[in-house]
Amino acid sequence: MRDPIPTVTLPSGIAVPALGQGTWNMGDNATSARDEITSLKTGLDLGMTLIDTAEMYADGGSEEIVGQAIEGRRDEVFLVSKVYPANASLKGAVEACERSLRRLKTDRIDLYLLHWRGNHPLEETVEAFENLKAAGKIEAWGVSNFDVDDMDELLAVPNGGNVAANQVLYNLARRGVEYDLLPWCQQRSIPIMAYSPIEQGRLLDHPDLIHIAKTYQTTPAQIALAFLLERDGVMAIPKSSNPQRIEENRGCIDLDITDEDWAVLDAAFPPPSRKKSLDML
């Protein structure tokens, strides 16, 4: 019997699966739509009910794919989308959210993120998010690609302390957040959502990762995902349009990796010894 997917608790008390599904590059090609929808549905069947998308992805096409995948199953899903920084004004964020809701064919987004910092003041964006919450169009809001100084600034604006999550680039090869951002968020119970958790596949050819995977009769991707899920308050959102790969990703939950093998990975992918600029893709 499979182990259940662990959960991460948002500041609101809502428990969210620590292993979800990303959708970057979905919706770009109409010929791939059926496979993309099938893969997302497969993930839902496996309990990977956190789905992340954005208005930026395929210029809204990704949200349309997600809308088709969750049709009839909306209440099973923890739905995340993101607003372009250019749209994150007091009025613009509300209008952007309404467009996303139409593409997603739903009346609410569970977590709405500012995709990265732009020119609109944080105070204005937060006010827009709070208005969307009050209107029932979003359940919670958060940010993406925010470093510690950004988070400090965010918490200083009115209602900025209502931030529910920070989505950042984080994987074995991109561990800079462990120096300060991850501890900062953990101390304040603000979850981290790790995007590109297998570095868009580039991690999978690393010899040390392959060696550890063979030891556990598993795959490099599963080891890379298990690494993230070992961290308190971290969610991972791997993307795949292949149902078999979705099944593979789900298998990372069942791994029990020894401290000795984690040490091998630390040697191969050293944690940061100093502050680094926040990695982004």
PDB file of C-alpha atoms in Angstrom, residues 19-29 32-33 35-41 43-44 48-70 77-82 100 103-104 111 113 115 167 193-197 200 236-242 246 249:
ATOM      1  CA  LEU A  19       3.701  17.038  -4.068  1.00  0.00           C
ATOM      2  CA  GLY A  20       1.680  18.735  -6.766  1.00  0.00           C
ATOM      3  CA  GLN A  21       1.715  19.366 -10.502  1.00  0.00           C
ATOM      4  CA  GLY A  22       3.197  22.202 -12.519  1.00  0.00           C
ATOM      5  CA  THR A  23       1.935  23.346 -15.918  1.00  0.00           C
ATOM      6  CA  TRP A  24       4.671  25.547 -17.357  1.00  0.00           C
ATOM      7  CA  ASN A  25       4.709  25.070 -21.183  1.00  0.00           C
ATOM      8  CA  MET A  26       1.308  23.371 -21.172  1.00  0.00           C
ATOM      9  CA  GLY A  27      -1.145  24.891 -23.622  1.00  0.00           C
ATOM     10  CA  ASP A  28       1.564  25.891 -26.103  1.00  0.00           C
ATOM     11  CA  ASN A  29       0.620  23.265 -28.682  1.00  0.00           C
ATOM     12  CA  SER A  32      -0.398  18.069 -26.918  1.00  0.00           C
ATOM     13  CA  ALA A  33      -3.585  19.178 -25.170  1.00  0.00           C
ATOM     14  CA  ASP A  35      -1.944  14.287 -23.200  1.00  0.00           C
ATOM     15  CA  GLU A  36      -1.622  17.312 -20.902  1.00  0.00           C
ATOM     16  CA  ILE A  37      -5.211  16.983 -19.690  1.00  0.00           C
ATOM     17  CA  THR A  38      -4.829  13.224 -19.203  1.00  0.00           C
ATOM     18  CA  SER A  39      -1.643  13.706 -17.204  1.00  0.00           C
ATOM     19  CA  LEU A  40      -3.227  16.264 -14.892  1.00  0.00           C
ATOM     20  CA  LYS A  41      -6.211  13.970 -14.339  1.00  0.00           C
ATOM     21  CA  GLY A  43      -2.139  13.231 -10.963  1.00  0.00           C
ATOM     22  CA  LEU A  44      -5.491  14.044  -9.387  1.00  0.00           C
ATOM     23  CA  MET A  48      -1.487  15.195  -6.419  1.00  0.00           C
ATOM     24  CA  THR A  49      -4.329  17.665  -6.169  1.00  0.00           C
ATOM     25  CA  LEU A  50      -2.191  20.813  -5.992  1.00  0.00           C
ATOM     26  CA  ILE A  51      -2.076  22.274  -9.517  1.00  0.00           C
ATOM     27  CA  ASP A  52      -0.033  25.372 -10.311  1.00  0.00           C
ATOM     28  CA  THR A  53      -0.519  27.558 -13.373  1.00  0.00           C
ATOM     29  CA  ALA A  54      -0.262  31.229 -14.389  1.00  0.00           C
ATOM     30  CA  GLU A  55      -1.761  33.731 -16.796  1.00  0.00           C
ATOM     31  CA  MET A  56       1.709  33.979 -18.359  1.00  0.00           C
ATOM     32  CA  TYR A  57       1.916  30.307 -19.355  1.00  0.00           C
ATOM     33  CA  ALA A  58       1.020  30.002 -23.036  1.00  0.00           C
ATOM     34  CA  ASP A  59      -0.681  33.401 -22.717  1.00  0.00           C
ATOM     35  CA  GLY A  60      -3.533  31.844 -20.757  1.00  0.00           C
ATOM     36  CA  GLY A  61      -3.479  28.536 -22.647  1.00  0.00           C
ATOM     37  CA  SER A  62      -2.179  26.660 -19.624  1.00  0.00           C
ATOM     38  CA  GLU A  63      -5.086  27.878 -17.511  1.00  0.00           C
ATOM     39  CA  GLU A  64      -7.473  26.637 -20.198  1.00  0.00           C
ATOM     40  CA  ILE A  65      -5.845  23.188 -20.095  1.00  0.00           C
ATOM     41  CA  VAL A  66      -6.176  23.136 -16.311  1.00  0.00           C
ATOM     42  CA  GLY A  67      -9.804  24.214 -16.572  1.00  0.00           C
ATOM     43  CA  GLN A  68     -10.555  21.229 -18.790  1.00  0.00           C
ATOM     44  CA  ALA A  69      -8.619  18.836 -16.555  1.00  0.00           C
ATOM     45  CA  ILE A  70     -10.443  19.817 -13.365  1.00  0.00           C
ATOM     46  CA  VAL A  77      -8.209  20.570  -6.353  1.00  0.00           C
ATOM     47  CA  PHE A  78      -6.032  23.149  -4.616  1.00  0.00           C
ATOM     48  CA  LEU A  79      -5.703  25.585  -7.494  1.00  0.00           C
ATOM     49  CA  VAL A  80      -2.815  28.053  -7.788  1.00  0.00           C
ATOM     50  CA  SER A  81      -2.430  30.753 -10.432  1.00  0.00           C
ATOM     51  CA  LYS A  82      -0.265  33.830 -10.831  1.00  0.00           C
ATOM     52  CA  SER A 100      -8.004  33.648 -15.142  1.00  0.00           C
ATOM     53  CA  ARG A 103     -10.151  30.378 -18.453  1.00  0.00           C
ATOM     54  CA  LEU A 104     -10.074  28.007 -15.477  1.00  0.00           C
ATOM     55  CA  LEU A 111      -3.897  30.635  -3.955  1.00  0.00           C
ATOM     56  CA  LEU A 113       0.476  34.693  -6.516  1.00  0.00           C
ATOM     57  CA  HIS A 115       4.578  36.135 -10.312  1.00  0.00           C
ATOM     58  CA  GLN A 167       7.103  30.086  -4.929  1.00  0.00           C
ATOM     59  CA  MET A 193       6.675  26.086  -3.280  1.00  0.00           C
ATOM     60  CA  ALA A 194       9.591  24.738  -5.327  1.00  0.00           C
ATOM     61  CA  TYR A 195       9.279  25.173  -9.079  1.00  0.00           C
ATOM     62  CA  SER A 196      11.488  23.320 -11.601  1.00  0.00           C
ATOM     63  CA  PRO A 197      12.248  20.701  -8.914  1.00  0.00           C
ATOM     64  CA  GLN A 200      13.748  20.890 -16.269  1.00  0.00           C
ATOM     65  CA  ALA A 236       7.247  20.593  -5.094  1.00  0.00           C
ATOM     66  CA  ILE A 237       5.393  21.056  -8.383  1.00  0.00           C
ATOM     67  CA  PRO A 238       7.015  18.898 -11.095  1.00  0.00           C
ATOM     68  CA  LYS A 239       5.505  19.208 -14.565  1.00  0.00           C
ATOM     69  CA  SER A 240       4.916  16.348 -16.976  1.00  0.00           C
ATOM     70  CA  SER A 241       2.607  15.628 -19.887  1.00  0.00           C
ATOM     71  CA  ASN A 242       3.284  11.889 -19.607  1.00  0.00           C
ATOM     72  CA  ILE A 246       3.258  11.361 -13.206  1.00  0.00           C
ATOM     73  CA  ASN A 249       6.794  11.313  -9.574  1.00  0.00           C
TER      74      ASN A 249
END
